[in-house]
Tab-separated table of C-alpha atoms and ligand atoms in Angstrom:
chain	number	residue	atom	x	y	z
A	1	UNK	CA	-28.173	-9.777	-7.349
A	2	UNK	CA	-24.700	-10.196	-5.733
A	3	UNK	CA	-23.656	-13.927	-4.861
A	4	UNK	CA	-24.041	-15.156	-1.332
A	5	UNK	CA	-20.899	-15.908	0.363
A	6	UNK	CA	-21.979	-16.461	3.820
A	7	UNK	CA	-21.321	-20.086	4.190
A	8	UNK	CA	-17.659	-19.473	2.269
A	9	UNK	CA	-17.286	-16.832	5.442
A	10	UNK	CA	-19.049	-19.572	8.028
A	11	UNK	CA	-16.306	-21.803	7.223
A	12	UNK	CA	-13.521	-19.085	7.722
A	13	UNK	CA	-14.836	-18.490	11.182
A	14	UNK	CA	-15.759	-15.201	10.150
A	15	UNK	CA	-18.703	-13.333	12.668
A	16	UNK	CA	-21.189	-12.656	10.351
A	17	UNK	CA	-23.423	-10.472	12.124
A	18	UNK	CA	-20.454	-8.085	12.720
A	19	UNK	CA	-18.731	-8.692	9.305
A	20	UNK	CA	-22.390	-7.686	7.416
A	21	UNK	CA	-22.295	-4.547	9.414
A	22	UNK	CA	-18.453	-3.707	8.044
A	23	UNK	CA	-19.328	-4.755	4.717
A	24	UNK	CA	-22.470	-2.139	5.263
A	25	UNK	CA	-19.975	0.911	6.151
A	26	UNK	CA	-17.704	0.023	3.369
A	27	UNK	CA	-20.175	0.190	0.935
A	28	UNK	CA	-21.709	3.507	1.746
A	29	UNK	CA	-18.148	4.808	2.314
A	30	UNK	CA	-17.225	4.028	-1.290
A	31	UNK	CA	-20.548	5.205	-2.562
A	32	UNK	CA	-20.091	8.490	-0.816
A	33	UNK	CA	-16.267	8.978	-1.710
A	34	UNK	CA	-15.647	7.526	-4.931
A	35	UNK	CA	-18.924	6.646	-6.794
A	36	UNK	CA	-19.654	10.472	-6.196
A	37	UNK	CA	-16.821	11.857	-8.196
A	38	UNK	CA	-16.915	13.842	-11.203
A	39	UNK	CA	-15.874	12.651	-14.710
A	40	UNK	CA	-13.920	9.465	-13.794
A	41	UNK	CA	-12.303	7.227	-16.556
A	42	UNK	CA	-13.843	4.135	-17.757
A	43	UNK	CA	-11.086	1.786	-16.538
A	44	UNK	CA	-12.507	2.427	-12.735
A	45	UNK	CA	-15.068	0.166	-13.441
A	46	UNK	CA	-12.777	-2.747	-13.007
A	47	UNK	CA	-11.450	-1.367	-9.502
A	48	UNK	CA	-15.082	-0.356	-8.574
A	49	UNK	CA	-15.734	-4.281	-9.179
A	50	UNK	CA	-12.478	-5.323	-7.103
A	51	UNK	CA	-13.386	-3.400	-4.011
A	52	UNK	CA	-16.951	-4.565	-4.541
A	53	UNK	CA	-16.033	-8.034	-4.324
A	54	UNK	CA	-13.104	-7.799	-2.008
A	55	UNK	CA	-14.502	-10.339	0.752
A	56	UNK	CA	-16.319	-12.114	-1.848
A	57	UNK	CA	-15.027	-13.712	-5.453
A	58	UNK	CA	-11.504	-12.733	-4.233
A	59	UNK	CA	-11.600	-15.207	-1.281
A	60	UNK	CA	-13.153	-17.649	-3.369
A	61	UNK	CA	-10.309	-17.840	-5.647
A	62	UNK	CA	-7.542	-17.775	-3.009
A	63	UNK	CA	-9.332	-20.738	-1.359
A	64	UNK	CA	-9.422	-22.659	-5.067
A	65	UNK	CA	-5.877	-21.594	-5.464
A	66	UNK	CA	-5.781	-23.707	-2.392
A	67	UNK	CA	-7.377	-26.231	-2.924
A	68	UNK	CA	-4.868	-26.591	-6.362
A	69	UNK	CA	-2.153	-26.894	-3.822
A	70	UNK	CA	-0.994	-23.404	-4.044
A	71	UNK	CA	-0.300	-21.489	-1.054
A	72	UNK	CA	-1.534	-18.011	0.000
A	73	UNK	CA	1.328	-15.381	2.059
A	74	UNK	CA	0.169	-12.777	3.608
A	75	UNK	CA	2.675	-9.850	4.083
A	76	UNK	CA	2.557	-6.169	6.185
A	77	UNK	CA	5.690	-4.755	4.306
A	78	UNK	CA	6.992	-3.848	0.852
A	79	UNK	CA	10.158	-5.556	1.622
A	80	UNK	CA	8.808	-8.872	1.263
A	81	UNK	CA	10.054	-9.994	-1.836
A	82	UNK	CA	6.843	-10.809	-3.740
A	83	UNK	CA	9.094	-12.653	-6.663
A	84	UNK	CA	9.844	-15.229	-4.190
A	85	UNK	CA	5.859	-15.953	-3.035
A	86	UNK	CA	5.451	-16.097	-7.071
A	87	UNK	CA	8.149	-18.542	-7.632
A	88	UNK	CA	6.772	-21.047	-5.597
A	89	UNK	CA	3.255	-20.758	-7.541
A	90	UNK	CA	1.922	-19.070	-3.969
A	91	UNK	CA	-0.254	-15.853	-3.989
A	92	UNK	CA	1.097	-12.577	-2.264
A	93	UNK	CA	-1.846	-10.652	-0.135
A	94	UNK	CA	-0.961	-7.404	1.496
A	95	UNK	CA	-2.776	-7.202	4.850
A	96	UNK	CA	-2.389	-4.354	6.300
A	97	UNK	CA	-5.596	-2.664	7.365
A	98	UNK	CA	-6.689	0.874	6.990
A	99	UNK	CA	-10.099	0.857	8.990
A	100	UNK	CA	-10.843	1.535	12.859
A	101	UNK	CA	-12.071	-1.832	13.147
A	102	UNK	CA	-11.930	-3.953	16.372
A	103	UNK	CA	-9.766	-1.716	18.031
A	104	UNK	CA	-11.601	-2.483	21.680
A	105	UNK	CA	-9.939	-6.157	21.326
A	106	UNK	CA	-7.022	-5.012	20.141
A	107	UNK	CA	-6.449	-3.062	23.048
A	108	UNK	CA	-6.496	-5.988	25.296
A	109	UNK	CA	-3.120	-6.781	23.596
A	110	UNK	CA	-1.387	-3.638	22.806
A	111	UNK	CA	-1.580	-0.167	24.493
A	112	UNK	CA	-4.199	2.270	23.341
A	113	UNK	CA	-0.939	4.687	22.090
A	114	UNK	CA	-0.496	2.325	19.043
A	115	UNK	CA	-0.506	3.222	15.915
A	116	UNK	CA	-3.857	2.955	13.755
A	117	UNK	CA	-2.552	0.679	11.351
A	118	UNK	CA	-1.119	-2.037	13.760
A	119	UNK	CA	-4.586	-1.794	15.720
A	120	UNK	CA	-5.890	-2.192	12.833
A	121	UNK	CA	-4.517	-5.784	11.701
A	122	UNK	CA	-5.103	-6.743	15.636
A	123	UNK	CA	-8.288	-5.754	15.369
A	124	UNK	CA	-9.608	-7.326	12.272
A	125	UNK	CA	-8.235	-10.512	13.312
A	126	UNK	CA	-9.549	-10.424	16.632
A	127	UNK	CA	-13.129	-9.137	15.514
A	128	UNK	CA	-13.313	-11.532	13.114
A	129	UNK	CA	-13.383	-9.690	10.320
A	130	UNK	CA	-10.424	-10.512	8.234
A	131	UNK	CA	-10.795	-13.815	5.686
A	132	UNK	CA	-7.554	-12.959	4.209
A	133	UNK	CA	-5.845	-13.576	7.556
A	134	UNK	CA	-8.039	-16.800	7.560
A	135	UNK	CA	-6.748	-17.852	4.355
A	136	UNK	CA	-3.242	-17.215	5.007
A	137	UNK	CA	-0.711	-20.401	5.117
A	138	UNK	CA	1.542	-17.915	6.422
A	139	UNK	CA	2.274	-14.715	7.254
A	140	UNK	CA	5.380	-12.936	6.592
A	141	UNK	CA	5.898	-9.856	9.019
A	142	UNK	CA	9.437	-7.616	9.541
A	143	UNK	CA	11.684	-6.142	11.997
A	144	UNK	CA	10.909	-2.613	10.890
A	145	UNK	CA	9.026	-0.489	13.489
A	146	UNK	CA	9.104	-1.489	17.319
A	147	UNK	CA	5.621	-1.382	17.395
A	148	UNK	CA	5.037	-3.710	14.317
A	149	UNK	CA	7.984	-6.242	15.686
A	150	UNK	CA	6.253	-6.311	19.098
A	151	UNK	CA	2.716	-6.918	17.925
A	152	UNK	CA	4.399	-9.822	15.409
A	153	UNK	CA	4.884	-11.532	18.467
A	154	UNK	CA	1.516	-11.510	19.371
A	155	UNK	CA	-0.559	-11.870	16.109
A	156	UNK	CA	1.320	-14.835	16.358
A	157	UNK	CA	-0.171	-16.314	19.611
A	158	UNK	CA	-3.538	-15.160	18.265
A	159	UNK	CA	-3.081	-16.589	14.623
A	160	UNK	CA	-1.921	-20.289	16.320
A	161	UNK	CA	1.637	-19.838	14.492
A	162	UNK	CA	1.406	-18.708	11.115
A	163	UNK	CA	4.048	-15.549	11.456
A	164	UNK	CA	7.306	-16.161	9.636
A	165	UNK	CA	9.368	-12.689	10.526
A	166	UNK	CA	12.318	-11.701	8.265
A	167	UNK	CA	15.426	-9.392	10.069
A	168	UNK	CA	15.050	-6.207	8.308
A	169	UNK	CA	18.296	-4.252	9.540
A	170	UNK	CA	18.351	-0.274	10.854
A	171	UNK	CA	21.229	0.558	8.372
A	172	UNK	CA	22.594	0.090	4.979
A	173	UNK	CA	26.079	-0.763	5.403
A	174	UNK	CA	28.092	-3.556	3.973
A	175	UNK	CA	26.667	-5.178	7.325
A	176	UNK	CA	23.634	-5.090	7.199
A	177	UNK	CA	23.566	-6.006	3.309
A	178	UNK	CA	25.119	-8.917	3.829
A	179	UNK	CA	22.244	-9.703	6.518
A	180	UNK	CA	19.390	-8.935	4.476
A	181	UNK	CA	20.563	-10.919	1.299
A	182	UNK	CA	20.932	-14.051	4.064
A	183	UNK	CA	17.401	-12.921	4.928
A	184	UNK	CA	16.253	-13.547	1.525
A	185	UNK	CA	17.982	-16.501	0.945
A	186	UNK	CA	16.326	-17.627	4.210
A	187	UNK	CA	12.827	-16.608	3.141
A	188	UNK	CA	13.134	-18.518	0.118
A	189	UNK	CA	13.978	-21.745	1.764
A	190	UNK	CA	11.063	-21.183	4.290
A	191	UNK	CA	9.134	-21.017	1.271
A	192	UNK	CA	10.350	-24.430	-0.523
A	193	UNK	CA	9.776	-26.058	2.640
A	194	UNK	CA	6.279	-24.611	3.177
A	195	UNK	CA	5.134	-25.222	-0.393
A	196	UNK	CA	7.169	-28.832	-1.350
A	197	UNK	CA	8.380	-26.833	-4.718
A	198	UNK	CA	11.963	-25.531	-5.522
A	199	UNK	CA	12.596	-22.322	-6.783
A	200	UNK	CA	13.987	-22.891	-10.386
A	201	UNK	CA	16.089	-20.330	-12.431
A	202	UNK	CA	13.084	-20.435	-14.676
A	203	UNK	CA	10.783	-19.867	-12.022
A	204	UNK	CA	12.141	-16.790	-10.857
A	205	UNK	CA	12.763	-15.429	-13.770
A	206	UNK	CA	9.005	-15.351	-14.468
A	207	UNK	CA	8.388	-14.919	-11.239
A	208	UNK	CA	10.481	-11.554	-11.654
A	209	UNK	CA	9.063	-10.318	-14.958
A	210	UNK	CA	5.079	-10.693	-13.782
A	211	UNK	CA	6.369	-8.165	-10.487
A	212	UNK	CA	8.527	-5.918	-12.799
A	213	UNK	CA	5.161	-5.624	-15.364
A	214	UNK	CA	3.237	-4.823	-12.233
A	215	UNK	CA	5.566	-2.258	-11.433
A	216	UNK	CA	6.037	-0.817	-14.776
A	217	UNK	CA	2.360	-0.241	-15.081
A	218	UNK	CA	2.041	1.094	-11.823
A	219	UNK	CA	4.989	3.982	-12.821
A	220	UNK	CA	2.966	4.410	-15.938
A	221	UNK	CA	0.107	5.398	-14.051
A	222	UNK	CA	2.075	7.799	-12.162
A	223	UNK	CA	4.164	9.474	-15.033
A	224	UNK	CA	0.300	9.942	-16.191
A	225	UNK	CA	-0.701	11.992	-13.437
A	226	UNK	CA	2.464	14.778	-14.109
A	227	UNK	CA	-0.289	16.204	-16.484
A	228	UNK	CA	-2.404	19.654	-15.608
A	229	UNK	CA	-5.610	18.799	-15.759
A	230	UNK	CA	-4.713	15.859	-13.778
A	231	UNK	CA	-6.212	12.748	-15.669
A	232	UNK	CA	-7.642	10.997	-12.505
A	233	UNK	CA	-8.082	11.881	-9.090
A	234	UNK	CA	-5.685	10.976	-6.539
A	235	UNK	CA	-8.431	9.362	-4.783
A	236	UNK	CA	-8.648	6.677	-7.589
A	237	UNK	CA	-5.195	6.317	-8.209
A	238	UNK	CA	-4.707	5.577	-4.093
A	239	UNK	CA	-7.497	3.148	-4.788
A	240	UNK	CA	-5.495	1.410	-7.711
A	241	UNK	CA	-2.326	1.077	-5.187
A	242	UNK	CA	-4.151	-0.605	-2.422
A	243	UNK	CA	-5.833	-2.837	-4.834
A	244	UNK	CA	-1.961	-3.550	-5.908
A	245	UNK	CA	-1.579	-5.796	-2.817
A	246	UNK	CA	-4.089	-8.497	-3.341
A	247	UNK	CA	-5.206	-8.931	-6.510
A	248	UNK	CA	-3.677	-11.665	-9.166
A	249	UNK	CA	-1.168	-9.737	-10.431
A	250	UNK	CA	-1.314	-10.543	-13.901
A	251	UNK	CA	-5.009	-9.497	-14.200
A	252	UNK	CA	-4.094	-6.118	-12.525
A	253	UNK	CA	-1.046	-5.267	-14.513
A	254	UNK	CA	-3.699	-5.521	-17.694
A	255	UNK	CA	-6.427	-3.098	-15.952
A	256	UNK	CA	-3.692	-0.724	-15.238
A	257	UNK	CA	-2.057	-0.585	-18.354
A	258	UNK	CA	-6.163	-0.387	-20.111
A	259	UNK	CA	-6.395	2.413	-17.998
A	260	UNK	CA	-3.398	4.187	-18.499
A	261	UNK	CA	-3.980	3.930	-22.884
A	262	UNK	CA	-7.269	5.495	-21.810
A	263	UNK	CA	-5.761	8.669	-19.264
A	264	UNK	CA	-3.107	9.145	-21.502
A	265	UNK	CA	-5.574	9.802	-24.710
A	266	UNK	CA	-7.205	12.183	-21.848
A	267	UNK	CA	-4.274	13.919	-20.812
A	268	UNK	CA	-3.416	14.324	-24.863
A	269	UNK	CA	-6.824	16.368	-25.021
A	270	UNK	CA	-6.652	18.023	-21.810
A	271	UNK	CA	-9.244	16.221	-20.688
A	272	UNK	CA	-9.126	15.754	-16.684
A	273	UNK	CA	-10.962	15.418	-13.380
A	274	UNK	CA	-9.938	18.459	-11.868
A	275	UNK	CA	-9.607	22.073	-13.427
A	276	UNK	CA	-6.536	23.207	-14.994
A	277	UNK	CA	-4.532	24.814	-12.625
A	278	UNK	CA	-6.270	23.446	-9.921
A	279	UNK	CA	-3.688	23.022	-6.672
A	280	UNK	CA	-1.698	19.951	-6.919
A	281	UNK	CA	-0.394	18.378	-3.943
A	282	UNK	CA	2.201	15.505	-3.115
A	283	UNK	CA	1.325	13.483	-0.164
A	284	UNK	CA	4.371	11.887	1.667
A	285	UNK	CA	4.659	9.709	4.755
A	286	UNK	CA	3.093	6.425	6.118
A	287	UNK	CA	1.327	4.054	4.090
A	288	UNK	CA	-2.568	4.206	3.574
A	289	UNK	CA	-4.105	1.067	3.970
A	290	UNK	CA	-7.284	0.010	2.231
A	291	UNK	CA	-9.980	1.364	2.804
A	292	UNK	CA	-7.880	4.279	4.433
A	293	UNK	CA	-9.071	7.204	2.164
A	294	UNK	CA	-9.716	9.837	4.612
A	295	UNK	CA	-6.729	12.590	3.819
A	296	UNK	CA	-7.437	12.127	0.044
A	297	UNK	CA	-11.234	12.896	0.216
A	298	UNK	CA	-10.687	15.745	2.423
A	299	UNK	CA	-7.950	17.164	-0.156
A	300	UNK	CA	-9.872	16.523	-2.738
A	301	UNK	CA	-13.263	17.816	-1.328
A	302	UNK	CA	-11.160	21.331	-0.650
A	303	UNK	CA	-10.446	22.128	-4.279
A	304	UNK	CA	-7.109	20.281	-4.742
A	305	UNK	CA	-5.707	17.257	-6.673
A	306	UNK	CA	-3.165	14.734	-5.208
A	307	UNK	CA	-1.046	14.213	-7.668
A	308	UNK	CA	1.615	11.601	-6.369
A	309	UNK	CA	2.097	9.380	-3.425
A	310	UNK	CA	5.512	9.215	-1.487
A	311	UNK	CA	4.485	6.848	0.306
A	312	UNK	CA	4.665	2.551	0.591
A	313	UNK	CA	0.990	2.470	-0.690
A	314	UNK	CA	2.786	4.251	-3.864
A	315	UNK	CA	5.877	5.300	-5.155
A	316	UNK	CA	8.144	3.186	-2.536
A	317	UNK	CA	5.910	0.253	-3.662
A	318	UNK	CA	7.173	0.295	-7.529
A	319	UNK	CA	9.582	3.142	-8.379
A	320	UNK	CA	12.509	0.301	-8.368
A	321	UNK	CA	12.579	-2.412	-11.329
A	322	UNK	CA	14.265	-5.908	-10.340
A	323	UNK	CA	17.169	-6.275	-12.269
A	324	UNK	CA	16.288	-9.451	-13.649
A	325	UNK	CA	19.575	-10.210	-15.534
A	326	UNK	CA	20.364	-12.848	-13.424
A	327	UNK	CA	22.060	-16.350	-14.585
A	328	UNK	CA	21.844	-18.172	-11.127
A	329	UNK	CA	18.672	-18.625	-8.501
A	330	UNK	CA	21.890	-17.667	-6.270
A	331	UNK	CA	22.694	-14.190	-8.229
A	332	UNK	CA	18.698	-14.274	-8.531
A	333	UNK	CA	18.701	-13.660	-4.850
A	334	UNK	CA	21.420	-11.090	-4.719
A	335	UNK	CA	19.467	-8.934	-6.791
A	336	UNK	CA	16.258	-9.565	-5.483
A	337	UNK	CA	18.161	-8.301	-2.076
A	338	UNK	CA	19.776	-5.090	-3.759
A	339	UNK	CA	16.082	-3.809	-5.003
A	340	UNK	CA	14.255	-4.367	-1.967
A	341	UNK	CA	17.614	-2.418	-0.003
A	342	UNK	CA	16.909	0.718	-2.340
A	343	UNK	CA	12.814	0.936	-0.587
A	344	UNK	CA	13.567	4.209	1.435
A	345	UNK	CA	11.731	3.499	4.519
A	346	UNK	CA	11.557	5.878	7.427
A	347	UNK	CA	12.382	2.895	9.566
A	348	UNK	CA	16.680	3.134	8.441
A	349	UNK	CA	18.971	5.238	9.651
A	350	UNK	CA	19.896	7.740	7.828
A	351	UNK	CA	17.420	7.594	5.586
A	352	UNK	CA	18.609	10.456	2.778
A	353	UNK	CA	17.416	9.221	0.020
A	354	UNK	CA	13.690	9.733	0.742
A	355	UNK	CA	14.161	13.338	0.936
A	356	UNK	CA	15.624	12.878	-2.240
A	357	UNK	CA	12.852	11.145	-3.377
A	358	UNK	CA	10.993	13.753	-2.454
A	359	UNK	CA	12.027	16.516	-3.890
A	360	UNK	CA	12.410	14.430	-7.555
A	361	UNK	CA	8.860	13.482	-7.037
A	362	UNK	CA	7.686	17.012	-6.557
A	363	UNK	CA	9.411	18.474	-9.701
A	364	UNK	CA	8.348	15.671	-11.617
A	365	UNK	CA	4.591	15.595	-11.018
A	366	UNK	CA	4.737	19.595	-10.739
A	367	UNK	CA	3.344	19.852	-7.072
A	368	UNK	CA	2.567	22.464	-5.584
A	369	UNK	CA	2.787	21.514	-2.098
A	370	UNK	CA	3.276	18.529	-0.109
A	371	UNK	CA	0.929	17.173	2.781
A	372	UNK	CA	3.379	15.349	5.202
A	373	UNK	CA	1.198	12.518	6.547
A	374	UNK	CA	2.245	10.565	9.598
A	375	UNK	CA	-0.115	7.868	11.287
A	376	UNK	CA	-0.286	9.257	15.425
A	377	UNK	CA	2.036	6.556	17.039
A	378	UNK	CA	4.098	6.109	13.867
A	379	UNK	CA	7.222	7.570	15.370
A	380	UNK	CA	9.524	7.330	12.282
A	381	UNK	CA	7.478	9.037	10.284
A	382	UNK	CA	6.720	11.715	12.488
A	383	UNK	CA	10.022	12.461	13.424
A	384	UNK	CA	11.295	12.700	9.636
A	385	UNK	CA	9.031	15.218	9.008
A	386	UNK	CA	10.931	17.505	10.440
A	387	UNK	CA	13.603	16.535	7.331
A	388	UNK	CA	10.647	16.614	4.751
A	389	UNK	CA	9.909	20.044	5.753
A	390	UNK	CA	13.631	21.257	5.539
A	391	UNK	CA	13.452	19.604	1.593
A	392	UNK	CA	9.978	21.154	0.741
A	393	UNK	CA	11.500	24.481	2.087
A	394	UNK	CA	14.913	24.328	-0.131
A	395	UNK	CA	12.061	23.872	-3.124
A	396	UNK	CA	10.349	27.152	-1.870
A	397	UNK	CA	6.770	24.505	-1.865
A	398	UNK	CA	4.423	25.168	1.378
A	399	UNK	CA	4.450	22.222	3.358
A	400	UNK	CA	2.253	20.653	5.934
A	401	UNK	CA	2.357	18.649	8.602
A	402	UNK	CA	-0.147	16.155	9.698
A	403	UNK	CA	-0.670	13.430	12.260
A	404	UNK	CA	-3.831	11.281	12.146
A	405	UNK	CA	-5.651	7.923	12.501
A	406	UNK	CA	-8.234	6.564	11.352
A	407	UNK	CA	-11.340	8.031	12.905
A	408	UNK	CA	-13.602	10.742	12.027
A	409	UNK	CA	-13.347	12.690	15.000
A	410	UNK	CA	-10.451	15.070	13.483
A	411	UNK	CA	-12.455	15.111	9.999
A	412	UNK	CA	-13.502	18.877	10.577
A	413	UNK	CA	-10.257	20.021	12.250
A	414	UNK	CA	-7.977	18.706	9.016
A	415	UNK	CA	-10.504	20.070	6.775
A	416	UNK	CA	-10.452	23.500	7.977
A	417	UNK	CA	-6.458	22.871	7.906
A	418	UNK	CA	-6.215	21.591	4.583
A	419	UNK	CA	-8.426	24.471	2.855
A	420	UNK	CA	-5.991	26.897	4.553
A	421	UNK	CA	-3.194	25.281	2.948
A	422	UNK	CA	-4.781	25.205	-0.353
A	423	UNK	CA	-5.904	28.960	0.006
A	424	UNK	CA	-2.331	29.817	0.581
A	425	UNK	CA	-0.928	27.961	-2.454
A	426	UNK	CA	-3.586	29.993	-4.568
A	427	UNK	CA	-2.392	33.177	-2.753
A	428	UNK	CA	1.427	32.330	-3.554
A	429	UNK	CA	0.470	31.642	-7.119
A	430	UNK	CA	-1.258	35.202	-7.127
A	431	UNK	CA	1.227	36.964	-5.809
B	501	LIG	S1	8.834	-0.360	4.337
B	501	LIG	S2	6.577	2.325	6.082
B	501	LIG	S3	5.397	-1.321	4.986
B	501	LIG	S4	7.856	-0.648	7.515
B	501	LIG	S5	3.368	-0.035	11.532
B	501	LIG	S6	5.790	2.162	10.367
B	501	LIG	S7	2.775	3.243	10.477
B	501	LIG	S8	4.138	2.981	13.035
B	501	LIG	S9	4.314	0.281	8.120
B	501	LIG	FE1	5.715	0.198	6.542
B	501	LIG	FE2	7.416	-1.336	5.576
B	501	LIG	FE3	8.184	1.117	6.121
B	501	LIG	FE4	7.013	0.896	4.542
B	501	LIG	FE5	4.691	3.687	10.930
B	501	LIG	FE6	2.525	2.088	12.182
B	501	LIG	FE7	4.900	0.817	11.957
B	501	LIG	FE8	4.279	1.124	10.151
């Protein structure tokens, strides 16, 4: 029988009734969407376990770490350098939320037409349903999209001053790079004063190694998805990419590598979760925070397989490694600043490199079509869809543009559009 965490949740001021309702809905959704999949790799058992303990064992681990003097740092963006957090012995936790929770409460503070991700992180906190926010000692936000940076001002009030903001430039020219380098050093200082621990060269090197190993494991997972038949479903790969933001990085890396051993053997033997020749889709756009599985569930329930995510919950999080060859802490900060500047988020202008990524990924993963996913009111990605379509056109790849949120209201309509898109891919192949 599962352990009873009621006392722990109570201490964290979680609203118990609503929380048990939320866990019930999540368990049902997970059973329907995940556990019903056929021919799943054995290695997914670990991730099933992690999900079953998402508000239980992991929170208990964080609380134990806090008692040992470690700090828990919440983040909302892949621009926040995890290496700095690990270098002060801290724990980095992704706080983005992927479910429609607490919208009514959130709408008392922010407009109705705000992106679902912002509404959800506000809603989770306001509805008393997020043990991670409660556990965090500091929450690092960033000046990326307008919605987030303005919502953080309110979130700071709601969390009684837990927010710290990094200034992310809008452009990647020389001035922007200097600003960003200074911001990396400023965050390091903040983390040092919060933890009372200085960042040594040795610690920074070790942190860099741990995070790079995690990235390499995720790159390995991405590489094996290029096989036909796909050895793992897009749903399972998405889940792993979501778990990457809050599991212990060393344990997570070991589990992903173990899973990849299995997947590479499957690929060698031609074993897959999908039939050989099934239409292969690259999903590109706004991040899909846990438990946002909607689009992948529709695509894979309509006779196609998702083979990659050009997304921050996906390739943008792991495609670039940090150059670990630095001889001083300052040089390490410079390398960190460079590495994070190479993330191609639509909040930057121009952002042509993202189009190169879409092109390269489509080729490497042998995609038959691209589905561009933007959360409603996520203006940067909604507008960049125009260029993504031009990129797909140049590759002669079918392209479908979707704008949606976390609600299930448009499920039927999306399914109809996606089924027609997949049929179009099949027809194109027959022609
Ligand atoms: S690096 S994509 S994680 S900012 S909150 S932009 S969905 S309107 S999350 Fe992001 Fe960092 Fe960029 Fe990646 Fe749109 Fe919503 Fe804004 Fe969002």
